[in-house]
Amino acid sequence: MASIFQGIGAATSSLSSSASFETKILQFNSLRSVSGRKCGSVVMRAGGANMDSGSNKIGGRADQLVTNAVATKADTQAASTASKPGHELLLFEALREGLEEEMERDALVCVMGEDVGHYGGSYKVTKGLAEKYSDLRVLDTPIAENSFTGMGIGAAMTGLRPIIEGMNMGFLLLAFNQISNNCGMLHYTSGGQFKIPIVIRGPGGVGRQLGAEHSQRLESYFQSIPGIQMVACSTPYNAKGLMKAAIRSDNPVILFEHVLLYNLKERIPDEEYVLNLEEAEMVRPGEHITILTYSRMRYHVMQAAKTLVNKGYDPEVIDIRSLKPFDLYTIGNSIKKTHRVLIVEECMRTGGIGASLTAAITENFHDYLDAPIMCLSSQDVPTPYAGTLEEWTVVQPPQIVAAVEQLCR
Amino acid sequence: MAASYLSKSNKIIINNIKLSKFYMFRSLNHTSSVTDSVFSRRLIHSTTPPPLLNHAGIETGTFYRGFESVSGGRRSHTATSFSEEIDQLPVEAPLQQELNFPGGKVKFTPKRMFTPGSNEERTNCYRVLNENGELIVDNDSFKMSKELAVRMYTDMVTLQVMDTIFYEAQRQGRISFYLTTIGEEAINIASAAALKNIDFVFPQYREPGVLLWRGFTLQEFANQLFGNKYDQGKGRQMPIHYGSKKLNYITVSSTVATQIPQAVGAAYSMKMEKKDSCAITYFGDGGSSTGDFHAGLNFAAVMEAPVIFFCRNNGWAISTPISDQLRGDGVVVRGKAYGIPSIRVDGNDALAIYSAVYEARKMAIEKQTPVLIEALTYRAGHHSTSDDSTKYRPADEIEWWRDDQSPVKRFKKWIESNGWWSDQVEMEHRSSIRKQLSQAIQAAERVEKPPVADMFNDVYDVPPKNLNEQQDLLTKHIKKHAQEYPSNVAV
């Protein structure tokens, strides 16, 4: 299974120069806060180090990145796993850790979904929680997505903080009525009287030959719904942080996980941390071109980045993480620096996240662009079952390399 | 081979007949020893044995159909005594064999018999007050205090007057939309009276009486209808989409039956926090066809959630009559399919509704079970101000239900017969409400609409950057082109 060793986060990189570590943890830059929200907890900024100072730590960190496109065996960097602080775990375990910490912290947090209880969830994100917290707090539901999402909304309006798990994001299409007409709306239409602090999460995206119905990219369908927030996690570090942030948020949040990323391994800090829901993550700073991506495509991009670096290009890779609203601050700063944008996404060409992002960038940063925005997305076809065909529906690293070469001509 | 099989099955049939007669006889004996008066009354009127009671006195609904006995499961006393009888009868081959399937023990039968889609006799309807406002049961077995009865009646009248006046206001063009509760005043007020304010209400849209009972003022109703800045919903929903966190009444959402699973969720949260309260949700006969209804009931049963499902079966879903909406004996029989105790109630009988909801609430909380109540009534008004129901149903039918079967009239007769009410008081009350309403309407009409700035609040807890930008753009635009926009709406 894919493993990734990523020296991400202030923890690992600045620990090697431990002096400033303490200050880094306590620092949360409210300038960066997109919504003016005051965060009480420790907020680890994406990428850890202070962006504004453009410290050379970031450059150093990039060398440690060994990325892997997809679920294939890869060479792991054997370096210093033993002596580093923090603990190593897989992405689904990171999600579970975040979930467990929040359930421990607040008795109102509960989980609902199919097979989440004693079975532990079909991707084992809720494994062990039913034994620990009782059947009532980790609830197995019958098969009716619209209804258990409705249940979650009702429970949220009357005081609980439920997390709804869709066994596969595609099944949440059945819950669209509740999500769009009630979840996103009731806080508004009730005049602010009833809040819905619900988290809806589940795996989506194109997997390994799961068939068209189980390879849906729901972020394109949901992005229009007013009142909800959408985030997509891609590493164990941000998975845990986003899970915790989503649970603590009073807004309905949809957390998109990816079927193929559950077994990614990473070393994450032991200390508690919560990430900002509206922030993008700087994966690899660069000068020549801004590549915007999220979820699994991040790994395809990083693999392409290796090739590009060998060819002499210096791409800046940003994992946008927040799909609604977009972190136009980070994205804007990057575009102002590089003047070229490539969006790499897994959504369909029509009406996907890339389409919206293209529009948003054109509207806001048109003057800074030296080349038209290019968006690489999946074709407008249902995902075929045959492995080779399936590969071709998803953007591949060579396509990314070719696109960059074309844009940077 | 076939012949011998037939004769064997004949023997089985004959044995079954013997059995059944025996069973019938036995169950009659059994039940006659039960001293429940309502029960024995039912015995007199029906030819088939009455439903069996379990030890808690709740009808398990084990019906006896022909030769078949569909066992009610572990709760039914008589079922076990039935099998004892079987063992003693001389038979050729063992009749009873059972198997422990996933889901429980099931007895086999060689008789191939389909349970009919519906019985000849429909589920009985619980009623306490007849059309003349007279108590059918003993006066002693139904006690209601004068205060409560008078309060219920006055609220029913207020609801009626409110509906008439607001409907007129819509017709005059003062509000854009309205929907009346004519014919369902008893359902609204009596069910609310039987609950406590801590019970969460998930309404469909024809239950403003519940809010009225809990203390929503006429002015607050008017404010919501006019969508002015005092509206609890801040002018964001269309008329009649009331909501009040203070009174535990979830804001009405236009989507049909989505509130059903939400109520189950609320009940689940009460169960988790071990609260001494329940949730109630209302829906119509039309709403009972939706997917959310079925899954919601199923969930509530599986989760043993303390929720009351109140179906207002008023015979019409806009223009769809009940015969086009469902087959089968209405909505009450569906409760059994999901394992939920259910009752059918006369929806025009305030006392019966009060009694049923009171008991249902007790059951829901003490036994942590959902309960289904089907109230049979008639939608005496149009679906809404956008509808003219004389287009699809006869005017005299509407009139008959509205006047002869009026729940308000019936209850009035009862309280008058107790000496608790008089025509004089009625006149005074009605004219007082009318006056208050017209004042409320005038006041609400004059109040400003919510400012444009409020349009962007509450989408999220804190407005995000993109919404702030959009608000900025809009405000600037309005200020620049002020002459194109109404001057009485603040920016």
Tab-separated table of C-alpha atoms in Angstrom, chain B residues 39-432:
chain	number	residue	atom	x	y	z
B	39	PHE	CA	-62.617	-4.420	25.691
B	40	SER	CA	-65.810	-6.244	26.526
B	41	ARG	CA	-67.799	-3.679	24.692
B	42	ARG	CA	-65.820	-4.388	21.602
B	43	LEU	CA	-66.520	-8.093	22.031
B	44	ILE	CA	-70.217	-7.496	21.804
B	45	HIS	CA	-69.957	-5.657	18.553
B	46	SER	CA	-67.581	-7.826	16.628
B	47	THR	CA	-67.852	-11.344	15.365
B	48	THR	CA	-64.153	-11.998	15.121
B	49	PRO	CA	-62.149	-12.312	18.293
B	50	PRO	CA	-60.698	-9.055	19.464
B	51	PRO	CA	-56.995	-8.401	19.278
B	52	LEU	CA	-54.931	-9.993	21.969
B	53	LEU	CA	-53.464	-7.992	24.775
B	54	ASN	CA	-50.024	-8.527	26.058
B	55	HIS	CA	-49.243	-8.317	29.725
B	56	ALA	CA	-48.808	-4.573	29.500
B	57	GLY	CA	-52.303	-4.164	28.210
B	58	ILE	CA	-51.108	-2.946	24.819
B	59	GLU	CA	-52.784	-4.478	21.827
B	60	THR	CA	-50.315	-6.575	19.943
B	61	GLY	CA	-52.709	-6.663	17.066
B	62	THR	CA	-52.517	-10.402	16.590
B	63	PHE	CA	-55.364	-10.938	14.247
B	64	TYR	CA	-57.081	-14.153	13.672
B	65	ARG	CA	-57.742	-14.731	10.008
B	66	GLY	CA	-59.488	-17.830	8.883
B	67	PHE	CA	-57.529	-20.847	9.898
B	68	GLU	CA	-54.295	-19.008	10.144
B	69	SER	CA	-52.960	-17.579	13.287
B	70	VAL	CA	-50.151	-15.147	12.779
B	71	SER	CA	-48.302	-15.384	16.010
B	72	GLY	CA	-47.660	-12.082	17.692
B	73	GLY	CA	-44.375	-13.351	18.972
B	74	ARG	CA	-43.077	-13.592	22.441
B	75	ARG	CA	-45.431	-11.046	23.913
B	76	SER	CA	-48.700	-12.811	23.314
B	77	HIS	CA	-49.876	-14.976	26.168
B	78	THR	CA	-52.580	-16.689	24.221
B	79	ALA	CA	-50.188	-17.750	21.484
B	80	THR	CA	-48.278	-19.952	23.876
B	81	SER	CA	-51.459	-21.373	25.274
B	82	PHE	CA	-52.443	-22.030	21.697
B	83	SER	CA	-49.467	-24.257	21.142
B	84	GLU	CA	-50.229	-26.102	24.334
B	85	GLU	CA	-53.633	-26.898	22.956
B	86	ILE	CA	-52.094	-28.189	19.761
B	87	ASP	CA	-49.928	-30.711	21.558
B	88	GLN	CA	-52.923	-32.313	23.114
B	89	LEU	CA	-54.826	-32.871	19.906
B	90	PRO	CA	-54.596	-36.164	18.109
B	91	VAL	CA	-52.789	-35.621	14.834
B	92	GLU	CA	-51.095	-37.825	12.351
B	93	ALA	CA	-47.926	-35.866	11.883
B	94	PRO	CA	-46.453	-33.138	14.102
B	95	LEU	CA	-48.286	-29.920	13.070
B	96	GLN	CA	-46.047	-27.478	14.778
B	97	GLN	CA	-42.499	-27.110	13.762
B	98	GLU	CA	-40.598	-23.984	14.275
B	99	LEU	CA	-37.231	-22.664	13.311
B	100	ASN	CA	-35.067	-19.996	14.797
B	101	PHE	CA	-34.389	-17.833	11.771
B	102	PRO	CA	-32.338	-14.641	12.052
B	103	GLY	CA	-34.982	-12.348	13.438
B	104	GLY	CA	-36.686	-14.909	15.646
B	105	LYS	CA	-38.593	-18.152	15.852
B	106	VAL	CA	-41.172	-18.782	13.204
B	107	LYS	CA	-43.722	-21.566	13.124
B	108	PHE	CA	-44.346	-23.434	9.930
B	109	THR	CA	-47.667	-24.280	8.396
B	110	PRO	CA	-48.566	-26.539	5.517
B	111	LYS	CA	-51.499	-24.316	4.698
B	112	ARG	CA	-50.692	-21.986	1.885
B	113	MET	CA	-52.618	-18.869	2.678
B	114	PHE	CA	-51.917	-15.308	1.699
B	115	THR	CA	-52.681	-12.707	4.288
B	116	PRO	CA	-55.185	-10.464	2.568
B	117	GLY	CA	-54.140	-6.915	1.771
B	118	SER	CA	-56.789	-5.578	4.075
B	119	ASN	CA	-59.368	-6.865	6.492
B	120	GLU	CA	-63.044	-6.545	5.862
B	121	GLU	CA	-63.233	-4.460	8.968
B	122	ARG	CA	-60.973	-1.505	9.272
B	123	THR	CA	-59.075	-0.571	12.383
B	124	ASN	CA	-61.403	0.996	14.859
B	125	CYS	CA	-61.235	4.670	15.572
B	126	TYR	CA	-60.905	5.930	19.132
B	127	ARG	CA	-63.537	8.467	19.975
B	128	VAL	CA	-64.754	9.861	23.247
B	129	LEU	CA	-67.106	12.676	22.293
B	130	ASN	CA	-69.887	12.015	19.824
B	131	GLU	CA	-71.115	14.518	17.253
B	132	ASN	CA	-73.454	16.080	19.754
B	133	GLY	CA	-70.639	16.776	22.126
B	134	GLU	CA	-71.694	14.038	24.504
B	135	LEU	CA	-69.212	11.779	26.229
B	136	ILE	CA	-69.535	8.218	24.995
B	137	VAL	CA	-67.613	6.803	27.900
B	138	ASP	CA	-68.418	7.222	31.556
B	139	ASN	CA	-67.947	10.702	32.798
B	140	ASP	CA	-65.760	9.253	35.501
B	141	SER	CA	-63.317	7.570	33.174
B	142	PHE	CA	-62.493	10.821	31.482
B	143	LYS	CA	-61.608	13.741	33.621
B	144	MET	CA	-60.534	17.077	32.375
B	145	SER	CA	-60.339	20.203	34.468
B	146	LYS	CA	-62.435	23.214	33.588
B	147	GLU	CA	-59.340	25.380	33.160
B	148	LEU	CA	-57.744	23.045	30.717
B	149	ALA	CA	-60.930	22.515	28.732
B	150	VAL	CA	-61.718	26.204	28.529
B	151	ARG	CA	-58.156	27.055	27.613
B	152	MET	CA	-58.220	24.434	24.868
B	153	TYR	CA	-61.481	25.742	23.527
B	154	THR	CA	-60.437	29.373	23.536
B	155	ASP	CA	-57.273	28.483	21.649
B	156	MET	CA	-59.277	26.501	19.108
B	157	VAL	CA	-61.477	29.534	18.550
B	158	THR	CA	-58.466	31.826	18.338
B	159	LEU	CA	-56.952	29.521	15.738
B	160	GLN	CA	-60.161	29.541	13.745
B	161	VAL	CA	-60.471	33.329	13.826
B	162	MET	CA	-56.779	33.744	13.064
B	163	ASP	CA	-57.112	31.532	10.020
B	164	THR	CA	-60.123	33.414	8.726
B	165	ILE	CA	-58.567	36.833	9.123
B	166	PHE	CA	-55.149	35.985	7.781
B	167	TYR	CA	-56.753	34.216	4.825
B	168	GLU	CA	-58.707	37.386	4.118
B	169	ALA	CA	-55.522	39.417	4.394
B	170	GLN	CA	-53.961	37.285	1.699
B	171	ARG	CA	-57.010	37.687	-0.480
B	172	GLN	CA	-56.699	41.423	-0.035
B	173	GLY	CA	-53.133	41.261	-1.215
B	174	ARG	CA	-51.612	42.267	2.101
B	175	ILE	CA	-49.665	39.037	2.508
B	176	SER	CA	-48.473	36.818	-0.271
B	177	PHE	CA	-49.536	33.389	0.918
B	178	TYR	CA	-51.433	31.625	3.680
B	179	LEU	CA	-52.585	28.167	4.606
B	180	THR	CA	-55.442	27.386	6.961
B	181	THR	CA	-56.039	24.710	9.541
B	182	ILE	CA	-59.825	24.678	9.199
B	183	GLY	CA	-61.191	21.353	10.377
B	184	GLU	CA	-58.006	20.441	12.219
B	185	GLU	CA	-58.242	22.771	15.176
B	186	ALA	CA	-58.715	19.887	17.590
B	187	ILE	CA	-55.633	18.137	16.257
B	188	ASN	CA	-53.566	21.260	16.685
B	189	ILE	CA	-54.665	22.352	20.119
B	190	ALA	CA	-55.506	19.081	21.836
B	191	SER	CA	-52.232	17.434	20.854
B	192	ALA	CA	-50.272	20.471	21.996
B	193	ALA	CA	-52.169	20.514	25.286
B	194	ALA	CA	-51.206	16.917	25.987
B	195	LEU	CA	-47.502	17.651	25.559
B	196	LYS	CA	-45.068	19.721	27.549
B	197	ASN	CA	-43.113	22.683	26.256
B	198	ILE	CA	-39.869	20.721	26.537
B	199	ASP	CA	-41.080	18.263	23.911
B	200	PHE	CA	-39.625	19.137	20.538
B	201	VAL	CA	-42.110	19.703	17.758
B	202	PHE	CA	-41.238	18.982	14.129
B	203	PRO	CA	-44.216	20.336	12.187
B	204	GLN	CA	-45.222	19.918	8.564
B	205	TYR	CA	-47.016	23.245	8.051
B	206	ARG	CA	-50.593	22.820	9.202
B	207	GLU	CA	-49.844	22.996	12.901
B	208	PRO	CA	-49.617	26.648	13.951
B	209	GLY	CA	-52.033	25.809	16.750
B	210	VAL	CA	-49.225	24.026	18.556
B	211	LEU	CA	-47.235	27.258	18.564
B	212	LEU	CA	-50.288	29.182	19.620
B	213	TRP	CA	-50.810	26.887	22.581
B	214	ARG	CA	-47.207	27.251	23.663
B	215	GLY	CA	-47.391	31.044	23.700
B	216	PHE	CA	-46.565	32.397	20.258
B	217	THR	CA	-48.425	35.710	20.132
B	218	LEU	CA	-50.719	36.922	17.394
B	219	GLN	CA	-48.262	39.699	16.751
B	220	GLU	CA	-45.463	37.203	16.256
B	221	PHE	CA	-47.589	35.270	13.778
B	222	ALA	CA	-48.320	38.497	11.905
B	223	ASN	CA	-44.661	39.484	11.875
B	224	GLN	CA	-43.682	36.223	10.252
B	225	LEU	CA	-46.414	36.511	7.653
B	226	PHE	CA	-45.285	39.977	6.709
B	227	GLY	CA	-41.630	39.023	6.899
B	228	ASN	CA	-40.751	42.185	8.758
B	229	LYS	CA	-37.697	42.836	10.839
B	230	TYR	CA	-39.319	41.533	14.019
B	231	ASP	CA	-39.941	38.145	12.463
B	232	GLN	CA	-38.134	35.386	14.345
B	233	GLY	CA	-37.052	34.023	11.024
B	234	LYS	CA	-35.750	37.440	9.931
B	235	GLY	CA	-37.936	37.486	6.876
B	236	ARG	CA	-36.224	34.582	5.244
B	237	GLN	CA	-39.055	32.147	4.864
B	238	MET	CA	-42.381	32.383	3.187
B	239	PRO	CA	-45.540	32.874	5.264
B	240	ILE	CA	-46.689	30.150	7.666
B	241	HIS	CA	-43.125	28.839	7.975
B	242	TYR	CA	-43.015	29.672	11.657
B	243	GLY	CA	-40.302	28.565	14.021
B	244	SER	CA	-39.385	29.264	17.599
B	245	LYS	CA	-36.388	27.971	19.456
B	246	LYS	CA	-37.812	29.262	22.708
B	247	LEU	CA	-40.945	27.204	22.285
B	248	ASN	CA	-39.099	24.176	20.908
B	249	TYR	CA	-40.889	24.327	17.587
B	250	ILE	CA	-38.557	23.685	14.679
B	251	THR	CA	-38.901	26.091	11.776
B	252	VAL	CA	-41.231	24.775	9.113
B	253	SER	CA	-39.452	23.607	5.989
B	254	SER	CA	-41.395	23.389	2.750
B	255	THR	CA	-40.097	19.937	1.851
B	256	VAL	CA	-42.674	17.294	2.705
B	257	ALA	CA	-41.885	14.758	5.405
B	258	THR	CA	-38.209	15.672	5.778
B	259	GLN	CA	-39.067	16.516	9.370
B	260	ILE	CA	-39.891	12.880	10.141
B	261	PRO	CA	-36.345	11.526	10.323
B	262	GLN	CA	-35.265	14.774	11.933
B	263	ALA	CA	-37.740	14.149	14.729
B	264	VAL	CA	-36.264	10.699	15.148
B	265	GLY	CA	-32.850	12.307	15.463
B	266	ALA	CA	-34.121	14.681	18.121
B	267	ALA	CA	-35.688	11.770	19.987
B	268	TYR	CA	-32.391	9.947	19.731
B	269	SER	CA	-30.584	12.901	21.257
B	270	MET	CA	-33.106	12.976	24.104
B	271	LYS	CA	-32.575	9.263	24.608
B	272	MET	CA	-28.815	9.740	24.724
B	273	GLU	CA	-29.128	12.485	27.287
B	274	LYS	CA	-31.806	10.563	29.171
B	275	LYS	CA	-34.175	13.499	29.052
B	276	ASP	CA	-37.691	13.302	30.392
B	277	SER	CA	-39.183	14.484	27.138
B	278	CYS	CA	-40.135	13.236	23.709
B	279	ALA	CA	-40.243	14.509	20.161
B	280	ILE	CA	-43.374	14.763	18.072
B	281	THR	CA	-43.707	15.161	14.362
B	282	TYR	CA	-46.772	15.904	12.278
B	283	PHE	CA	-47.416	15.009	8.673
B	284	GLY	CA	-50.376	14.360	6.414
B	285	ASP	CA	-51.672	11.378	4.516
B	286	GLY	CA	-49.639	12.578	1.555
B	287	GLY	CA	-46.517	12.793	3.660
B	288	SER	CA	-46.969	9.167	4.663
B	289	SER	CA	-46.144	8.107	1.119
B	290	THR	CA	-42.675	9.555	1.129
B	291	GLY	CA	-39.481	7.581	1.591
B	292	ASP	CA	-38.639	9.592	4.666
B	293	PHE	CA	-41.796	8.388	6.413
B	294	HIS	CA	-40.956	4.742	6.005
B	295	ALA	CA	-37.322	5.007	6.875
B	296	GLY	CA	-38.097	7.338	9.771
B	297	LEU	CA	-40.553	4.911	11.336
B	298	ASN	CA	-38.217	2.025	10.809
B	299	PHE	CA	-35.329	3.857	12.390
B	300	ALA	CA	-37.356	4.973	15.352
B	301	ALA	CA	-38.471	1.423	16.014
B	302	VAL	CA	-34.975	-0.015	15.708
B	303	MET	CA	-33.486	2.700	17.873
B	304	GLU	CA	-36.368	2.642	20.352
B	305	ALA	CA	-36.523	6.398	20.127
B	306	PRO	CA	-39.140	8.337	22.132
B	307	VAL	CA	-40.970	9.988	19.257
B	308	ILE	CA	-44.653	10.411	18.455
B	309	PHE	CA	-45.563	10.190	14.781
B	310	PHE	CA	-48.790	12.107	14.334
B	311	CYS	CA	-50.439	11.618	10.978
B	312	ARG	CA	-53.188	14.092	10.111
B	313	ASN	CA	-55.094	11.959	7.668
B	314	ASN	CA	-57.380	14.650	6.293
B	315	GLY	CA	-58.232	12.788	3.116
B	316	TRP	CA	-56.538	15.133	0.652
B	317	ALA	CA	-53.019	15.863	-0.521
B	318	ILE	CA	-53.698	19.033	-2.490
B	319	SER	CA	-55.987	17.454	-5.076
B	320	THR	CA	-55.042	13.833	-4.522
B	321	PRO	CA	-57.741	11.991	-2.614
B	322	ILE	CA	-56.798	9.304	-0.139
B	323	SER	CA	-57.868	6.555	-2.541
B	324	ASP	CA	-55.153	7.696	-4.944
B	325	GLN	CA	-52.612	8.092	-2.189
B	326	LEU	CA	-52.602	4.697	-0.613
B	327	ARG	CA	-54.271	1.339	-0.452
B	328	GLY	CA	-54.541	-0.640	2.683
B	329	ASP	CA	-56.260	0.452	5.844
B	330	GLY	CA	-54.894	3.965	6.082
B	331	VAL	CA	-51.715	4.870	7.891
B	332	VAL	CA	-52.333	3.248	11.255
B	333	VAL	CA	-51.712	-0.280	9.984
B	334	ARG	CA	-48.244	0.703	8.857
B	335	GLY	CA	-47.171	1.101	12.435
B	336	LYS	CA	-47.439	-2.596	13.008
B	337	ALA	CA	-45.320	-3.311	9.974
B	338	TYR	CA	-42.472	-1.432	11.644
B	339	GLY	CA	-43.132	-2.772	15.094
B	340	ILE	CA	-44.572	0.471	16.406
B	341	PRO	CA	-47.618	0.653	18.695
B	342	SER	CA	-50.297	2.614	16.912
B	343	ILE	CA	-53.760	4.019	17.362
B	344	ARG	CA	-56.407	5.493	15.132
B	345	VAL	CA	-58.182	8.485	16.594
B	346	ASP	CA	-61.156	10.648	15.642
B	347	GLY	CA	-59.379	13.804	14.497
B	348	ASN	CA	-62.399	15.973	15.166
B	349	ASP	CA	-62.656	14.896	18.787
B	350	ALA	CA	-60.499	17.096	20.976
B	351	LEU	CA	-60.818	14.885	24.015
B	352	ALA	CA	-59.862	11.714	22.185
B	353	ILE	CA	-56.821	13.394	20.721
B	354	TYR	CA	-55.811	14.770	24.075
B	355	SER	CA	-56.153	11.398	25.688
B	356	ALA	CA	-54.283	9.552	22.946
B	357	VAL	CA	-51.374	11.986	22.835
B	358	TYR	CA	-51.142	12.100	26.604
B	359	GLU	CA	-50.856	8.360	26.792
B	360	ALA	CA	-48.558	8.190	23.768
B	361	ARG	CA	-46.181	10.637	25.407
B	362	LYS	CA	-46.143	8.569	28.558
B	363	MET	CA	-45.439	5.422	26.589
B	364	ALA	CA	-42.767	7.052	24.501
B	365	ILE	CA	-40.822	8.328	27.477
B	366	GLU	CA	-41.340	5.517	29.963
B	367	LYS	CA	-40.935	2.665	27.526
B	368	GLN	CA	-38.614	4.476	25.125
B	369	THR	CA	-40.676	3.520	22.110
B	370	PRO	CA	-42.051	5.402	19.127
B	371	VAL	CA	-45.820	5.662	18.804
B	372	LEU	CA	-47.901	6.202	15.687
B	373	ILE	CA	-51.165	8.115	15.906
B	374	GLU	CA	-53.413	8.438	12.887
B	375	ALA	CA	-56.061	11.126	13.301
B	376	LEU	CA	-58.863	10.818	10.774
B	377	THR	CA	-60.278	14.159	9.791
B	378	TYR	CA	-61.108	16.310	6.789
B	379	ARG	CA	-59.258	19.233	5.295
B	380	ALA	CA	-62.171	21.636	5.381
B	381	GLY	CA	-60.255	24.499	3.801
B	382	HIS	CA	-58.332	24.655	0.563
B	383	HIS	CA	-54.811	23.330	0.504
B	384	SER	CA	-53.580	26.919	0.600
B	385	THR	CA	-54.356	30.313	-0.868
B	386	SER	CA	-52.976	29.023	-4.151
B	387	ASP	CA	-55.670	26.406	-4.366
B	388	ASP	CA	-59.396	26.293	-5.032
B	389	SER	CA	-60.494	22.885	-3.875
B	390	THR	CA	-63.994	23.163	-5.348
B	391	LYS	CA	-62.245	22.326	-8.600
B	392	TYR	CA	-61.698	18.748	-7.535
B	393	ARG	CA	-64.216	18.050	-4.823
B	394	PRO	CA	-67.912	18.827	-4.362
B	395	ALA	CA	-68.744	21.989	-2.472
B	396	ASP	CA	-71.439	20.329	-0.408
B	397	GLU	CA	-68.977	17.700	0.813
B	398	ILE	CA	-66.691	20.479	2.026
B	399	GLU	CA	-69.583	22.233	3.678
B	400	TRP	CA	-70.770	19.138	5.484
B	401	TRP	CA	-67.405	18.454	7.005
B	402	ARG	CA	-66.740	22.044	7.804
B	403	ASP	CA	-70.024	22.667	9.542
B	404	ASP	CA	-71.471	19.372	10.779
B	405	GLN	CA	-68.218	17.742	11.810
B	406	SER	CA	-66.501	20.848	13.059
B	407	PRO	CA	-64.277	19.932	15.985
B	408	VAL	CA	-64.743	23.399	17.425
B	409	LYS	CA	-68.535	23.086	17.495
B	410	ARG	CA	-68.372	19.659	19.033
B	411	PHE	CA	-66.073	20.656	21.817
B	412	LYS	CA	-68.121	23.761	22.427
B	413	LYS	CA	-71.215	21.640	22.984
B	414	TRP	CA	-69.354	19.600	25.577
B	415	ILE	CA	-68.006	22.506	27.575
B	416	GLU	CA	-71.346	24.237	27.391
B	417	SER	CA	-73.043	21.148	28.719
B	418	ASN	CA	-70.698	21.309	31.696
B	419	GLY	CA	-71.665	24.894	32.274
B	420	TRP	CA	-68.177	26.120	31.529
B	421	TRP	CA	-68.980	28.274	28.539
B	422	SER	CA	-71.709	30.405	27.064
B	423	ASP	CA	-72.528	32.158	23.834
B	424	GLN	CA	-71.922	35.505	25.454
B	425	VAL	CA	-68.378	34.598	26.389
B	426	GLU	CA	-67.887	33.182	22.914
B	427	MET	CA	-68.947	36.395	21.246
B	428	GLU	CA	-66.675	38.421	23.462
B	429	HIS	CA	-63.732	36.171	22.867
B	430	ARG	CA	-64.187	36.123	19.123
B	431	SER	CA	-64.521	39.862	18.810
B	432	SER	CA	-61.534	40.418	21.082
